[in-house]
Short mmCIF file of N, CA and C in Angstrom, two decimals:
data_model
loop_
_atom_site.label_atom_id
_atom_site.label_comp_id
_atom_site.label_asym_id
_atom_site.label_seq_id
_atom_site.Cartn_x
_atom_site.Cartn_y
_atom_site.Cartn_z
N MET A 1 -43.85 6.85 42.20
CA MET A 1 -44.06 8.29 42.20
C MET A 1 -45.07 8.64 41.11
N HIS A 2 -46.02 9.50 41.45
CA HIS A 2 -47.07 9.90 40.52
C HIS A 2 -46.59 11.07 39.65
N MET A 3 -46.67 10.89 38.34
CA MET A 3 -46.29 11.97 37.41
C MET A 3 -47.45 12.96 37.33
N LYS A 4 -47.13 14.24 37.44
CA LYS A 4 -48.20 15.23 37.32
C LYS A 4 -48.50 15.48 35.84
N THR A 5 -49.76 15.65 35.54
CA THR A 5 -50.19 15.89 34.17
C THR A 5 -49.73 17.27 33.73
N ASP A 6 -49.21 17.36 32.51
CA ASP A 6 -48.76 18.64 31.98
C ASP A 6 -49.93 19.36 31.32
N TYR A 7 -50.75 19.96 32.16
CA TYR A 7 -51.94 20.65 31.67
C TYR A 7 -51.57 21.86 30.80
N VAL A 8 -50.46 22.51 31.12
CA VAL A 8 -50.06 23.69 30.34
C VAL A 8 -49.81 23.29 28.89
N GLN A 9 -49.11 22.18 28.68
CA GLN A 9 -48.86 21.74 27.29
C GLN A 9 -50.16 21.36 26.59
N LYS A 10 -51.09 20.78 27.33
CA LYS A 10 -52.40 20.44 26.76
C LYS A 10 -53.15 21.70 26.36
N ILE A 11 -53.08 22.73 27.20
CA ILE A 11 -53.73 24.00 26.88
C ILE A 11 -53.09 24.63 25.64
N LEU A 12 -51.77 24.60 25.57
CA LEU A 12 -51.07 25.16 24.42
C LEU A 12 -51.47 24.45 23.12
N ALA A 13 -51.63 23.14 23.19
CA ALA A 13 -52.05 22.38 22.00
C ALA A 13 -53.46 22.80 21.57
N CYS A 14 -54.33 23.02 22.54
CA CYS A 14 -55.70 23.48 22.23
C CYS A 14 -55.67 24.88 21.63
N CYS A 15 -54.80 25.74 22.14
CA CYS A 15 -54.68 27.10 21.60
C CYS A 15 -54.29 27.05 20.12
N GLN A 16 -53.38 26.16 19.80
CA GLN A 16 -52.94 26.00 18.42
C GLN A 16 -54.11 25.60 17.52
N LYS A 17 -54.93 24.67 18.00
CA LYS A 17 -56.10 24.23 17.23
C LYS A 17 -57.11 25.36 17.08
N MET A 18 -57.29 26.14 18.14
CA MET A 18 -58.24 27.24 18.09
C MET A 18 -57.79 28.31 17.09
N GLU A 19 -56.49 28.59 17.09
CA GLU A 19 -55.98 29.57 16.13
C GLU A 19 -56.14 29.06 14.70
N SER A 20 -55.95 27.78 14.52
CA SER A 20 -56.13 27.18 13.20
C SER A 20 -57.57 27.34 12.71
N VAL A 21 -58.52 27.18 13.63
CA VAL A 21 -59.94 27.38 13.29
C VAL A 21 -60.16 28.80 12.77
N MET A 22 -59.58 29.77 13.48
CA MET A 22 -59.76 31.18 13.09
C MET A 22 -59.03 31.49 11.78
N LEU A 23 -57.85 30.95 11.62
CA LEU A 23 -57.04 31.23 10.43
C LEU A 23 -57.64 30.62 9.16
N HIS A 24 -58.15 29.40 9.29
CA HIS A 24 -58.63 28.66 8.11
C HIS A 24 -60.15 28.59 8.02
N ASN A 25 -60.84 29.34 8.88
CA ASN A 25 -62.30 29.36 8.88
C ASN A 25 -62.89 27.95 8.99
N LEU A 26 -62.38 27.20 9.94
CA LEU A 26 -62.84 25.83 10.18
C LEU A 26 -64.13 25.87 11.01
N PRO A 27 -64.81 24.74 11.13
CA PRO A 27 -66.08 24.71 11.88
C PRO A 27 -65.91 25.15 13.34
N ASN A 28 -66.91 25.89 13.83
CA ASN A 28 -66.87 26.40 15.20
C ASN A 28 -66.83 25.30 16.25
N TRP A 29 -67.38 24.12 15.95
CA TRP A 29 -67.39 23.06 16.96
C TRP A 29 -65.97 22.66 17.35
N ILE A 30 -65.01 22.82 16.43
CA ILE A 30 -63.62 22.49 16.76
C ILE A 30 -63.09 23.50 17.78
N TYR A 31 -63.38 24.77 17.56
CA TYR A 31 -63.00 25.83 18.50
C TYR A 31 -63.64 25.56 19.86
N ASN A 32 -64.95 25.30 19.83
CA ASN A 32 -65.70 25.09 21.09
C ASN A 32 -65.21 23.86 21.85
N ARG A 33 -64.91 22.79 21.14
CA ARG A 33 -64.42 21.57 21.80
C ARG A 33 -63.10 21.87 22.52
N ASN A 34 -62.22 22.61 21.86
CA ASN A 34 -60.94 22.93 22.48
C ASN A 34 -61.11 23.91 23.63
N PHE A 35 -62.04 24.84 23.52
CA PHE A 35 -62.36 25.75 24.62
C PHE A 35 -62.79 24.94 25.85
N ASP A 36 -63.66 23.95 25.64
CA ASP A 36 -64.13 23.10 26.74
C ASP A 36 -62.99 22.31 27.37
N LYS A 37 -62.08 21.81 26.55
CA LYS A 37 -60.92 21.08 27.08
C LYS A 37 -60.05 22.01 27.93
N ILE A 38 -59.83 23.23 27.44
CA ILE A 38 -59.02 24.19 28.19
C ILE A 38 -59.67 24.49 29.53
N ARG A 39 -60.98 24.63 29.55
CA ARG A 39 -61.68 24.90 30.80
C ARG A 39 -61.40 23.78 31.81
N LYS A 40 -61.42 22.54 31.35
CA LYS A 40 -61.16 21.39 32.22
C LYS A 40 -59.70 21.41 32.72
N TYR A 41 -58.76 21.67 31.82
CA TYR A 41 -57.34 21.69 32.20
C TYR A 41 -57.04 22.86 33.15
N ALA A 42 -57.63 24.03 32.87
CA ALA A 42 -57.41 25.20 33.72
C ALA A 42 -57.96 24.94 35.12
N ARG A 43 -59.15 24.37 35.20
CA ARG A 43 -59.75 24.06 36.50
C ARG A 43 -58.86 23.09 37.27
N ALA A 44 -58.30 22.11 36.58
CA ALA A 44 -57.41 21.14 37.25
C ALA A 44 -56.17 21.84 37.79
N LEU A 45 -55.57 22.71 37.00
CA LEU A 45 -54.38 23.45 37.48
C LEU A 45 -54.72 24.28 38.72
N ILE A 46 -55.85 24.96 38.67
CA ILE A 46 -56.25 25.79 39.81
C ILE A 46 -56.53 24.92 41.03
N ASP A 47 -57.27 23.85 40.84
CA ASP A 47 -57.62 22.97 41.96
C ASP A 47 -56.40 22.30 42.57
N GLU A 48 -55.38 22.05 41.75
CA GLU A 48 -54.15 21.42 42.25
C GLU A 48 -53.15 22.44 42.79
N GLY A 49 -53.54 23.72 42.81
CA GLY A 49 -52.65 24.77 43.32
C GLY A 49 -51.47 25.04 42.41
N ARG A 50 -51.64 24.80 41.11
CA ARG A 50 -50.54 24.92 40.15
C ARG A 50 -50.75 26.06 39.15
N ALA A 51 -51.63 27.00 39.46
CA ALA A 51 -51.94 28.08 38.52
C ALA A 51 -50.70 28.90 38.14
N ALA A 52 -49.74 29.01 39.04
CA ALA A 52 -48.54 29.81 38.75
C ALA A 52 -47.77 29.30 37.54
N GLU A 53 -48.00 28.06 37.16
CA GLU A 53 -47.31 27.50 35.98
C GLU A 53 -47.65 28.26 34.71
N ILE A 54 -48.75 28.99 34.71
CA ILE A 54 -49.19 29.67 33.49
C ILE A 54 -48.61 31.07 33.36
N LEU A 55 -48.05 31.62 34.42
CA LEU A 55 -47.61 33.02 34.42
C LEU A 55 -46.70 33.39 33.24
N PRO A 56 -45.73 32.57 32.86
CA PRO A 56 -44.89 32.97 31.72
C PRO A 56 -45.68 33.15 30.42
N TYR A 57 -46.80 32.48 30.31
CA TYR A 57 -47.57 32.51 29.06
C TYR A 57 -48.41 33.78 28.92
N LEU A 58 -48.51 34.56 29.97
CA LEU A 58 -49.20 35.85 29.87
C LEU A 58 -48.38 36.83 29.03
N ASN A 59 -47.11 36.52 28.82
CA ASN A 59 -46.22 37.36 28.01
C ASN A 59 -45.82 36.66 26.72
N ASP A 60 -46.49 35.59 26.36
CA ASP A 60 -46.15 34.82 25.17
C ASP A 60 -46.31 35.69 23.92
N GLU A 61 -45.51 35.42 22.91
CA GLU A 61 -45.63 36.20 21.66
C GLU A 61 -46.89 35.85 20.89
N ASN A 62 -47.46 34.67 21.14
CA ASN A 62 -48.68 34.24 20.46
C ASN A 62 -49.89 34.90 21.14
N LEU A 63 -50.64 35.66 20.38
CA LEU A 63 -51.78 36.39 20.93
C LEU A 63 -52.89 35.48 21.44
N VAL A 64 -53.12 34.37 20.77
CA VAL A 64 -54.15 33.43 21.20
C VAL A 64 -53.76 32.85 22.57
N VAL A 65 -52.51 32.48 22.72
CA VAL A 65 -52.03 31.93 23.99
C VAL A 65 -52.24 32.95 25.10
N ARG A 66 -51.85 34.19 24.87
CA ARG A 66 -52.01 35.23 25.89
C ARG A 66 -53.48 35.44 26.24
N TYR A 67 -54.32 35.48 25.22
CA TYR A 67 -55.76 35.68 25.42
C TYR A 67 -56.36 34.54 26.26
N ILE A 68 -56.03 33.31 25.89
CA ILE A 68 -56.58 32.15 26.59
C ILE A 68 -56.14 32.13 28.05
N PHE A 69 -54.85 32.28 28.29
CA PHE A 69 -54.36 32.22 29.67
C PHE A 69 -54.90 33.39 30.50
N ALA A 70 -55.01 34.58 29.90
CA ALA A 70 -55.53 35.74 30.64
C ALA A 70 -57.00 35.55 30.99
N GLY A 71 -57.76 34.96 30.10
CA GLY A 71 -59.19 34.74 30.36
C GLY A 71 -59.45 33.64 31.36
N PHE A 72 -58.74 32.53 31.20
CA PHE A 72 -59.01 31.36 32.05
C PHE A 72 -58.42 31.49 33.45
N PHE A 73 -57.38 32.31 33.60
CA PHE A 73 -56.74 32.45 34.91
C PHE A 73 -56.93 33.85 35.49
N PHE A 74 -57.96 34.54 34.97
CA PHE A 74 -58.24 35.91 35.39
C PHE A 74 -58.41 36.04 36.90
N HIS A 75 -59.15 35.12 37.50
CA HIS A 75 -59.44 35.23 38.94
C HIS A 75 -58.25 34.82 39.81
N CYS A 76 -57.27 34.14 39.22
CA CYS A 76 -56.05 33.81 39.97
C CYS A 76 -55.09 35.00 39.99
N TYR A 77 -55.02 35.71 38.87
CA TYR A 77 -54.08 36.82 38.70
C TYR A 77 -54.78 38.00 38.03
N PRO A 78 -55.76 38.62 38.73
CA PRO A 78 -56.58 39.65 38.08
C PRO A 78 -55.78 40.83 37.54
N GLU A 79 -54.76 41.26 38.26
CA GLU A 79 -53.99 42.43 37.82
C GLU A 79 -53.25 42.14 36.52
N GLN A 80 -52.51 41.04 36.48
CA GLN A 80 -51.75 40.69 35.28
C GLN A 80 -52.67 40.39 34.10
N CYS A 81 -53.74 39.66 34.36
CA CYS A 81 -54.65 39.26 33.29
C CYS A 81 -55.43 40.46 32.75
N THR A 82 -55.79 41.40 33.62
CA THR A 82 -56.45 42.61 33.15
C THR A 82 -55.53 43.38 32.20
N ALA A 83 -54.25 43.47 32.56
CA ALA A 83 -53.29 44.17 31.70
C ALA A 83 -53.19 43.52 30.33
N VAL A 84 -53.17 42.18 30.29
CA VAL A 84 -53.10 41.46 29.02
C VAL A 84 -54.37 41.71 28.21
N LEU A 85 -55.53 41.56 28.84
CA LEU A 85 -56.79 41.76 28.13
C LEU A 85 -56.92 43.21 27.65
N GLN A 86 -56.44 44.16 28.44
CA GLN A 86 -56.48 45.57 28.03
C GLN A 86 -55.64 45.77 26.77
N GLU A 87 -54.44 45.24 26.79
CA GLU A 87 -53.55 45.37 25.63
C GLU A 87 -54.17 44.73 24.39
N LEU A 88 -54.70 43.52 24.54
CA LEU A 88 -55.30 42.83 23.39
C LEU A 88 -56.54 43.58 22.89
N SER A 89 -57.32 44.14 23.80
CA SER A 89 -58.56 44.83 23.41
C SER A 89 -58.26 46.09 22.61
N GLU A 90 -57.08 46.65 22.79
CA GLU A 90 -56.72 47.88 22.09
C GLU A 90 -56.00 47.63 20.77
N MET A 91 -55.72 46.38 20.47
CA MET A 91 -55.00 46.07 19.23
C MET A 91 -55.92 46.26 18.01
N THR A 92 -55.31 46.72 16.93
CA THR A 92 -56.02 46.90 15.67
C THR A 92 -55.16 46.32 14.56
N PHE A 93 -55.73 46.25 13.38
CA PHE A 93 -54.94 45.79 12.23
C PHE A 93 -53.73 46.70 12.03
N ALA A 94 -53.92 47.99 12.26
CA ALA A 94 -52.84 48.96 12.08
C ALA A 94 -51.70 48.75 13.08
N THR A 95 -52.02 48.19 14.25
CA THR A 95 -50.97 47.98 15.26
C THR A 95 -50.47 46.54 15.28
N GLY A 96 -50.83 45.78 14.26
CA GLY A 96 -50.26 44.44 14.14
C GLY A 96 -51.19 43.28 14.44
N LEU A 97 -52.46 43.54 14.67
CA LEU A 97 -53.40 42.45 14.92
C LEU A 97 -53.69 41.74 13.60
N PRO A 98 -53.35 40.46 13.50
CA PRO A 98 -53.68 39.72 12.27
C PRO A 98 -55.21 39.67 12.09
N LYS A 99 -55.65 39.79 10.87
CA LYS A 99 -57.09 39.84 10.58
C LYS A 99 -57.85 38.63 11.15
N HIS A 100 -57.22 37.46 11.12
CA HIS A 100 -57.93 36.27 11.60
C HIS A 100 -58.11 36.26 13.12
N LEU A 101 -57.45 37.21 13.81
CA LEU A 101 -57.55 37.25 15.27
C LEU A 101 -58.41 38.40 15.78
N VAL A 102 -59.25 38.96 14.92
CA VAL A 102 -60.11 40.06 15.36
C VAL A 102 -60.97 39.63 16.56
N LEU A 103 -61.36 38.37 16.60
CA LEU A 103 -62.16 37.84 17.72
C LEU A 103 -61.44 38.04 19.05
N ILE A 104 -60.12 37.93 19.05
CA ILE A 104 -59.33 38.08 20.27
C ILE A 104 -59.50 39.50 20.84
N ALA A 105 -59.39 40.50 19.98
CA ALA A 105 -59.53 41.89 20.43
C ALA A 105 -60.95 42.17 20.92
N VAL A 106 -61.93 41.71 20.16
CA VAL A 106 -63.33 41.94 20.53
C VAL A 106 -63.67 41.22 21.84
N SER A 107 -63.26 39.97 21.96
CA SER A 107 -63.55 39.20 23.17
C SER A 107 -62.83 39.77 24.39
N SER A 108 -61.61 40.23 24.20
CA SER A 108 -60.87 40.84 25.32
C SER A 108 -61.61 42.07 25.82
N HIS A 109 -62.09 42.89 24.88
CA HIS A 109 -62.86 44.08 25.25
C HIS A 109 -64.13 43.69 26.02
N ALA A 110 -64.84 42.68 25.52
CA ALA A 110 -66.07 42.23 26.17
C ALA A 110 -65.79 41.69 27.58
N ASN A 111 -64.70 40.93 27.72
CA ASN A 111 -64.34 40.39 29.04
C ASN A 111 -64.09 41.52 30.03
N LEU A 112 -63.43 42.57 29.59
CA LEU A 112 -63.16 43.71 30.47
C LEU A 112 -64.44 44.49 30.78
N GLU A 113 -65.28 44.65 29.79
CA GLU A 113 -66.49 45.44 29.97
C GLU A 113 -67.54 44.72 30.82
N TYR A 114 -67.74 43.43 30.54
CA TYR A 114 -68.82 42.69 31.19
C TYR A 114 -68.35 41.78 32.32
N GLY A 115 -67.05 41.55 32.41
CA GLY A 115 -66.51 40.72 33.46
C GLY A 115 -66.49 39.24 33.11
N ILE A 116 -65.79 38.50 33.92
CA ILE A 116 -65.67 37.05 33.77
C ILE A 116 -66.34 36.43 34.99
N PRO A 117 -67.24 35.48 34.79
CA PRO A 117 -67.96 34.89 35.94
C PRO A 117 -67.00 34.42 37.03
N LYS A 118 -67.38 34.63 38.27
CA LYS A 118 -66.54 34.29 39.42
C LYS A 118 -66.18 32.82 39.46
N ASP A 119 -67.07 31.96 38.96
CA ASP A 119 -66.81 30.51 39.02
C ASP A 119 -66.10 29.99 37.78
N PHE A 120 -65.66 30.88 36.90
CA PHE A 120 -64.96 30.47 35.68
C PHE A 120 -63.50 30.27 35.99
N PRO A 121 -62.85 29.25 35.54
CA PRO A 121 -63.35 28.20 34.68
C PRO A 121 -64.11 27.20 35.48
#
């Protein structure tokens, strides 16, 4: 029997590394490398018809996790992902956005304003 790859756990591990980059001001190449890995894992989940595995993570307490899953699976679940990106785009320091995650709010706003390419991921 063939074991299916746990792409969701791989994506979560990359999210953790990406948040660490933002928190500790680490080199951007670490963020970018993990972004590229997530793109590969997300594409595999979609191609294998397993995108629904990510749905619980759209409500995760970790903002980076929610941002990543909403962006990468936007075309699978546009309504739910738009709601997540809208919420994140409206967050401010006053409403609980940690300073190191300002990129999340800005990027969420940009994704809503300019759209996500149809072939992404």
